[in-house]
mmCIF file of C-alpha atoms in Angstrom:
data_model
loop_
_atom_site.group_PDB
_atom_site.id
_atom_site.type_symbol
_atom_site.label_atom_id
_atom_site.label_comp_id
_atom_site.label_asym_id
_atom_site.label_seq_id
_atom_site.Cartn_x
_atom_site.Cartn_y
_atom_site.Cartn_z
ATOM 1 C CA MET A 7 18.205 -9.114 -2.799
ATOM 2 C CA ILE A 8 16.467 -6.399 -0.756
ATOM 3 C CA GLY A 9 13.567 -8.776 -0.094
ATOM 4 C CA GLN A 10 15.954 -11.435 1.218
ATOM 5 C CA LEU A 11 17.705 -8.935 3.500
ATOM 6 C CA TRP A 12 14.338 -7.749 4.824
ATOM 7 C CA THR A 13 13.312 -11.353 5.561
ATOM 8 C CA ILE A 14 16.604 -12.185 7.292
ATOM 9 C CA ILE A 15 17.031 -8.965 9.298
ATOM 10 C CA ILE A 16 13.422 -7.997 10.169
ATOM 11 C CA LEU A 17 10.747 -10.559 9.328
ATOM 12 C CA GLU A 18 12.254 -13.858 10.523
ATOM 13 C CA PRO A 19 13.539 -12.485 13.874
ATOM 14 C CA LEU A 20 10.062 -11.052 14.578
ATOM 15 C CA ILE A 21 8.353 -14.327 13.618
ATOM 16 C CA ASN A 22 10.622 -16.450 15.823
ATOM 17 C CA LEU A 23 10.481 -13.993 18.714
ATOM 18 C CA SER A 24 6.671 -13.901 18.465
ATOM 19 C CA VAL A 25 6.453 -17.697 18.586
ATOM 20 C CA LEU A 26 8.863 -17.807 21.552
ATOM 21 C CA LEU A 27 6.944 -15.144 23.509
ATOM 22 C CA TYR A 28 3.654 -16.859 22.696
ATOM 23 C CA SER A 29 4.978 -20.052 24.271
ATOM 24 C CA LEU A 30 6.380 -18.265 27.334
ATOM 25 C CA LEU A 31 3.279 -16.109 27.924
ATOM 26 C CA PHE A 32 0.632 -18.794 28.383
ATOM 27 C CA ASN A 33 -0.039 -19.361 24.674
ATOM 28 C CA ASN A 34 -1.620 -15.910 24.461
ATOM 29 C CA PHE A 35 -0.635 -13.984 21.348
ATOM 30 C CA ALA A 36 -1.947 -10.651 22.710
ATOM 31 C CA LEU A 37 0.458 -10.997 25.655
ATOM 32 C CA ALA A 38 3.206 -11.940 23.195
ATOM 33 C CA ILE A 39 2.586 -8.637 21.363
ATOM 34 C CA VAL A 40 2.739 -6.734 24.667
ATOM 35 C CA GLY A 41 6.017 -8.486 25.498
ATOM 36 C CA LEU A 42 7.393 -7.669 22.044
ATOM 37 C CA THR A 43 6.367 -4.023 22.475
ATOM 38 C CA ILE A 44 8.239 -3.796 25.781
ATOM 39 C CA LEU A 45 11.356 -5.352 24.188
ATOM 40 C CA VAL A 46 11.248 -2.861 21.290
ATOM 41 C CA ARG A 47 10.840 0.001 23.779
ATOM 42 C CA LEU A 48 13.828 -1.228 25.789
ATOM 43 C CA ILE A 49 16.000 -1.589 22.677
ATOM 44 C CA THR A 50 15.096 1.898 21.410
ATOM 45 C CA TYR A 51 15.270 3.499 24.867
ATOM 46 C CA PRO A 52 18.617 5.301 24.242
ATOM 47 C CA LEU A 53 17.096 6.958 21.160
ATOM 48 C CA THR A 54 13.859 7.709 23.006
ATOM 49 C CA TRP A 55 15.825 9.280 25.868
ATOM 50 C CA LYS A 56 17.588 11.617 23.401
ATOM 51 C CA GLN A 57 14.221 12.441 21.829
ATOM 52 C CA LEU A 58 12.707 13.341 25.207
ATOM 53 C CA GLN A 59 15.754 15.411 26.178
ATOM 54 C CA SER A 60 15.398 17.305 22.895
ATOM 55 C CA MET A 61 11.686 17.870 23.573
ATOM 56 C CA ARG A 62 12.403 19.114 27.099
ATOM 57 C CA ALA A 63 15.044 21.513 25.765
ATOM 58 C CA MET A 64 12.560 22.802 23.174
ATOM 59 C CA GLN A 65 9.965 23.418 25.876
ATOM 60 C CA GLU A 66 12.514 25.230 28.059
ATOM 61 C CA LEU A 67 13.400 27.444 25.081
ATOM 62 C CA SER A 68 9.731 28.144 24.365
ATOM 63 C CA PRO A 69 9.624 31.586 26.075
ATOM 64 C CA LYS A 70 12.725 32.717 24.144
ATOM 65 C CA LEU A 71 11.298 31.356 20.895
ATOM 66 C CA GLN A 72 8.038 33.209 21.481
ATOM 67 C CA ALA A 73 9.974 36.409 22.184
ATOM 68 C CA LEU A 74 11.838 36.004 18.879
ATOM 69 C CA GLN A 75 8.596 35.342 17.019
ATOM 70 C CA LYS A 76 7.095 38.555 18.382
ATOM 71 C CA LYS A 77 10.266 40.580 17.744
ATOM 72 C CA TYR A 78 10.710 39.443 14.132
ATOM 73 C CA GLU A 79 7.062 38.901 13.318
ATOM 74 C CA LYS A 80 7.354 40.696 9.971
ATOM 75 C CA ASP A 81 10.836 39.465 9.021
ATOM 76 C CA ARG A 82 10.629 35.706 8.414
ATOM 77 C CA GLU A 83 14.219 35.424 7.161
ATOM 78 C CA LYS A 84 15.629 37.124 10.276
ATOM 79 C CA LEU A 85 13.354 35.029 12.489
ATOM 80 C CA THR A 86 14.699 31.818 10.945
ATOM 81 C CA GLU A 87 18.292 33.022 11.336
ATOM 82 C CA GLU A 88 17.847 33.992 15.001
ATOM 83 C CA THR A 89 15.927 30.790 15.781
ATOM 84 C CA MET A 90 18.696 28.584 14.373
ATOM 85 C CA LYS A 91 21.249 30.667 16.273
ATOM 86 C CA LEU A 92 19.309 30.079 19.502
ATOM 87 C CA TYR A 93 19.200 26.323 18.799
ATOM 88 C CA ARG A 94 22.982 26.251 18.228
ATOM 89 C CA GLU A 95 23.705 28.197 21.415
ATOM 90 C CA HIS A 96 21.726 25.720 23.516
ATOM 91 C CA GLY A 97 22.767 22.587 21.593
ATOM 92 C CA VAL A 98 19.201 21.770 20.532
ATOM 93 C CA ASN A 99 18.398 19.752 17.417
ATOM 94 C CA PRO A 100 14.728 20.383 16.464
ATOM 95 C CA ALA A 101 14.756 17.281 14.233
ATOM 96 C CA GLY A 102 16.206 15.074 16.983
ATOM 97 C CA GLY A 103 12.794 13.707 17.930
ATOM 98 C CA CYS A 104 12.190 12.015 14.575
ATOM 99 C CA LEU A 105 14.774 9.227 14.820
ATOM 100 C CA PRO A 106 12.925 6.857 17.230
ATOM 101 C CA SER A 107 9.821 6.974 15.010
ATOM 102 C CA LEU A 108 11.917 6.223 11.913
ATOM 103 C CA VAL A 109 13.589 3.310 13.725
ATOM 104 C CA GLN A 110 10.203 1.883 14.718
ATOM 105 C CA LEU A 111 8.768 2.121 11.179
ATOM 106 C CA PRO A 112 10.467 -1.105 9.934
ATOM 107 C CA VAL A 113 9.256 -2.810 13.134
ATOM 108 C CA TRP A 114 5.661 -1.753 12.395
ATOM 109 C CA ILE A 115 5.845 -3.087 8.839
ATOM 110 C CA GLY A 116 7.646 -6.262 9.917
ATOM 111 C CA LEU A 117 5.191 -6.874 12.747
ATOM 112 C CA TYR A 118 2.245 -6.484 10.372
ATOM 113 C CA GLN A 119 3.778 -9.087 8.048
ATOM 114 C CA SER A 120 4.816 -11.412 10.880
ATOM 115 C CA ILE A 121 1.304 -11.389 12.405
ATOM 116 C CA TYR A 122 -0.103 -12.418 9.031
ATOM 117 C CA GLN A 123 2.490 -15.207 8.784
ATOM 118 C CA VAL A 124 2.324 -16.439 12.392
ATOM 119 C CA LEU A 125 -1.471 -16.509 12.615
ATOM 120 C CA GLY A 126 -1.950 -18.227 9.283
ATOM 121 C CA GLU A 127 -4.621 -20.920 9.205
ATOM 122 C CA THR A 128 -4.504 -22.412 5.711
ATOM 123 C CA PRO A 129 -2.061 -25.225 4.856
ATOM 124 C CA GLU A 130 -0.224 -22.872 2.490
ATOM 125 C CA GLN A 131 0.255 -20.253 5.222
ATOM 126 C CA LEU A 132 1.412 -22.854 7.741
ATOM 127 C CA MET A 133 3.886 -24.249 5.205
ATOM 128 C CA ALA A 134 5.268 -20.753 4.542
ATOM 129 C CA LEU A 135 5.528 -20.153 8.312
ATOM 130 C CA SER A 136 7.527 -23.351 8.863
ATOM 131 C CA GLN A 137 10.122 -22.106 6.371
ATOM 132 C CA HIS A 138 10.786 -19.030 8.522
ATOM 133 C CA ILE A 139 11.302 -20.897 11.812
ATOM 134 C CA TYR A 140 14.917 -21.240 12.926
ATOM 135 C CA HIS A 141 15.157 -25.030 12.665
ATOM 136 C CA SER A 142 18.866 -24.809 13.469
ATOM 137 C CA VAL A 143 17.894 -23.684 16.995
ATOM 138 C CA PRO A 144 16.572 -26.900 18.598
ATOM 139 C CA PHE A 145 14.408 -25.361 21.335
ATOM 140 C CA LEU A 146 12.742 -22.942 18.878
ATOM 141 C CA HIS A 147 12.044 -25.795 16.495
ATOM 142 C CA GLU A 148 10.472 -27.784 19.348
ATOM 143 C CA ILE A 149 8.402 -24.785 20.537
ATOM 144 C CA ALA A 150 7.136 -24.181 17.008
ATOM 145 C CA ARG A 151 6.238 -27.844 16.603
ATOM 146 C CA ARG A 152 4.177 -27.763 19.825
ATOM 147 C CA THR A 153 2.468 -24.386 19.406
ATOM 148 C CA ILE A 154 1.766 -23.941 15.682
ATOM 149 C CA PRO A 155 -0.945 -23.172 14.645
ATOM 150 C CA LEU A 156 -1.179 -20.320 17.167
ATOM 151 C CA ASN A 157 -4.457 -19.250 18.721
ATOM 152 C CA SER A 158 -5.460 -15.905 17.191
ATOM 153 C CA ARG A 159 -8.411 -15.229 19.534
ATOM 154 C CA PHE A 160 -8.251 -12.692 22.360
ATOM 155 C CA LEU A 161 -11.445 -11.409 24.013
ATOM 156 C CA TRP A 162 -13.661 -10.304 21.093
ATOM 157 C CA LEU A 163 -10.708 -10.016 18.697
ATOM 158 C CA ASN A 164 -9.244 -12.120 15.949
ATOM 159 C CA LEU A 165 -5.725 -10.703 16.166
ATOM 160 C CA ALA A 166 -5.073 -11.358 12.478
ATOM 161 C CA ARG A 167 -8.010 -9.126 11.470
ATOM 162 C CA PRO A 168 -9.225 -5.569 12.237
ATOM 163 C CA ASP A 169 -11.310 -4.890 15.343
ATOM 164 C CA PRO A 170 -14.984 -5.417 14.293
ATOM 165 C CA TYR A 171 -16.298 -3.097 17.054
ATOM 166 C CA TYR A 172 -13.862 -0.186 16.398
ATOM 167 C CA ILE A 173 -12.707 -0.092 20.032
ATOM 168 C CA LEU A 174 -9.019 -0.319 19.147
ATOM 169 C CA PRO A 175 -9.204 2.485 16.528
ATOM 170 C CA ILE A 176 -10.732 4.758 19.187
ATOM 171 C CA LEU A 177 -7.977 3.828 21.660
ATOM 172 C CA VAL A 178 -5.287 4.432 19.029
ATOM 173 C CA VAL A 179 -6.700 7.898 18.280
ATOM 174 C CA ALA A 180 -6.899 8.765 21.992
ATOM 175 C CA VAL A 181 -3.371 7.545 22.804
ATOM 176 C CA PHE A 182 -1.757 9.215 19.770
ATOM 177 C CA TRP A 183 -3.625 12.483 20.442
ATOM 178 C CA LEU A 184 -2.474 12.514 24.073
ATOM 179 C CA GLN A 185 1.121 11.817 23.088
ATOM 180 C CA GLN A 186 1.054 14.488 20.356
ATOM 181 C CA LYS A 187 -0.507 17.022 22.728
ATOM 182 C CA MET A 188 2.156 16.377 25.393
ATOM 183 C CA SER A 189 4.871 16.910 22.763
ATOM 184 C CA THR A 190 3.529 20.246 21.507
ATOM 185 C CA VAL A 191 5.734 23.274 22.114
ATOM 186 C CA PRO A 192 3.725 26.526 22.546
ATOM 187 C CA SER A 193 4.262 29.093 19.807
ATOM 188 C CA ALA A 194 3.452 32.803 19.526
ATOM 189 C CA ASP A 195 3.449 32.485 15.720
ATOM 190 C CA PRO A 196 -0.209 31.975 14.649
ATOM 191 C CA GLN A 197 0.851 30.080 11.515
ATOM 192 C CA GLN A 198 3.073 27.670 13.444
ATOM 193 C CA ALA A 199 0.485 27.264 16.215
ATOM 194 C CA SER A 200 -2.180 26.482 13.606
ATOM 195 C CA MET A 201 0.121 23.922 11.945
ATOM 196 C CA SER A 202 0.805 22.228 15.300
ATOM 197 C CA GLN A 203 -2.909 22.096 16.055
ATOM 198 C CA THR A 204 -3.619 20.581 12.639
ATOM 199 C CA MET A 205 -0.928 17.916 13.150
ATOM 200 C CA ASN A 206 -2.309 17.128 16.622
ATOM 201 C CA ILE A 207 -5.617 16.265 14.955
ATOM 202 C CA MET A 208 -4.458 14.731 11.667
ATOM 203 C CA MET A 209 -1.834 12.272 12.967
ATOM 204 C CA PRO A 210 -4.062 10.478 15.526
ATOM 205 C CA PHE A 211 -6.945 10.194 13.076
ATOM 206 C CA MET A 212 -4.615 8.965 10.341
ATOM 207 C CA PHE A 213 -3.398 6.108 12.565
ATOM 208 C CA GLY A 214 -6.992 5.502 13.668
ATOM 209 C CA PHE A 215 -7.933 5.091 9.994
ATOM 210 C CA PHE A 216 -5.035 2.657 9.486
ATOM 211 C CA THR A 217 -6.291 0.671 12.479
ATOM 212 C CA LEU A 218 -9.595 0.113 10.677
ATOM 213 C CA ARG A 219 -7.710 -1.849 8.025
ATOM 214 C CA VAL A 220 -4.739 -3.542 9.692
ATOM 215 C CA SER A 221 -4.681 -6.524 12.024
ATOM 216 C CA SER A 222 -5.843 -5.838 15.575
ATOM 217 C CA GLY A 223 -2.537 -7.346 16.754
ATOM 218 C CA LEU A 224 -0.676 -4.395 15.232
ATOM 219 C CA ALA A 225 -3.241 -2.011 16.787
ATOM 220 C CA ILE A 226 -2.498 -3.538 20.210
ATOM 221 C CA TYR A 227 1.196 -2.864 19.578
ATOM 222 C CA TRP A 228 0.417 0.801 18.777
ATOM 223 C CA VAL A 229 -1.742 1.249 21.878
ATOM 224 C CA VAL A 230 0.745 -0.389 24.277
ATOM 225 C CA SER A 231 3.726 1.400 22.701
ATOM 226 C CA GLY A 232 1.862 4.715 22.922
ATOM 227 C CA VAL A 233 0.955 4.210 26.582
ATOM 228 C CA LEU A 234 4.566 3.318 27.435
ATOM 229 C CA GLY A 235 5.720 6.383 25.509
ATOM 230 C CA ILE A 236 3.315 8.624 27.450
ATOM 231 C CA ILE A 237 4.605 7.246 30.767
ATOM 232 C CA GLN A 238 8.239 7.801 29.740
ATOM 233 C CA GLN A 239 7.406 11.266 28.459
ATOM 234 C CA TYR A 240 5.595 12.250 31.646
ATOM 235 C CA PHE A 241 8.519 11.336 33.904
ATOM 236 C CA VAL A 242 11.040 13.211 31.733
ATOM 237 C CA ILE A 243 9.198 16.348 30.550
ATOM 238 C CA GLY A 244 5.957 16.276 32.544
ATOM 239 C CA SER A 245 2.562 16.902 30.983
ATOM 240 C CA GLY A 246 4.052 19.262 28.379
ATOM 241 C CA GLY A 247 1.428 20.697 26.041
ATOM 242 C CA LEU A 248 -1.397 19.430 28.293
ATOM 243 C CA ARG A 249 -0.640 22.226 30.755
ATOM 244 C CA ALA A 250 -2.904 25.236 30.481
ATOM 245 C CA GLN A 251 -1.101 27.834 28.381
ATOM 246 C CA PRO A 252 -0.859 31.404 29.667
ATOM 247 C CA VAL A 253 -3.003 33.972 27.919
ATOM 248 C CA ALA A 254 -1.037 35.826 25.289
ATOM 249 C CA GLU A 255 0.033 39.316 26.395
ATOM 250 C CA GLY A 256 -1.694 41.062 23.540
ATOM 251 C CA LYS A 257 -4.955 39.235 24.136
ATOM 252 C CA GLU A 258 -4.776 39.922 27.878
ATOM 253 C CA ASP A 259 -4.247 43.665 27.303
ATOM 254 C CA GLY A 260 -7.054 43.687 24.757
ATOM 255 C CA GLY A 261 -9.372 42.050 27.279
ATOM 256 C CA LYS A 262 -8.503 44.651 29.934
ATOM 257 C CA LYS A 263 -9.175 47.487 27.495
ATOM 258 C CA LYS A 264 -12.563 46.038 26.632
ATOM 259 C CA ARG A 265 -13.475 45.743 30.317
ATOM 260 C CA ARG A 266 -12.359 49.344 30.918
ATOM 261 C CA GLY A 267 -14.398 50.488 27.943
ATOM 262 C CA LYS A 268 -17.514 48.845 29.378
ATOM 263 C CA ARG A 269 -16.988 50.667 32.655
#
């Protein structure tokens, strides 16, 4: 039952949309993936806008959060209480940025499966693909008849297989790192700052590792989606965590004392 719902709601719409975009975009499946990425971004834009507004609010609250972290450095329970109070006063939901990623997760899985189905080459794969085409829609049926099997080649890539030269994994790591870095909210708490730094490294490399094993078509989706996300993020919240952070007050005072001592 769940498998049938997944096929009807996620997989078949992605397969038919991919075939349609392939036909409209010069029989180029890489361009079809770019077009699909833009459509997904447009559909999820209201959620993304809320995510970016939440991130901007978090960055604007950063000085107050750092002040609380310094004030209640030794009282974690009081720090948590005052932090949540500050969030409520300013109407900020710290978990509000997770929803767009959760919405896109089924799209990632469905796209991975649809690429495998659409770019099938064996008679068995082509037969399975024909069963997912909307034959009740005459123009889609005609497009599928004219275009299947689809051309899976783009530059050096076979879009149904991983990138043999590891260029896409490197791009995925770079794009995800940049997006994570822009999203980082400065923290005066060493433990929280260390956790953020670890996540900024782990997440990009995790997706880079996935890119070594999944189809390069899905990797193109990740790269294009990431670049579009960076552009949206820049125009709403600016460069965010990429800005040079001010030197912590304690460190600055310590540095002055050392210089005075040398004198």
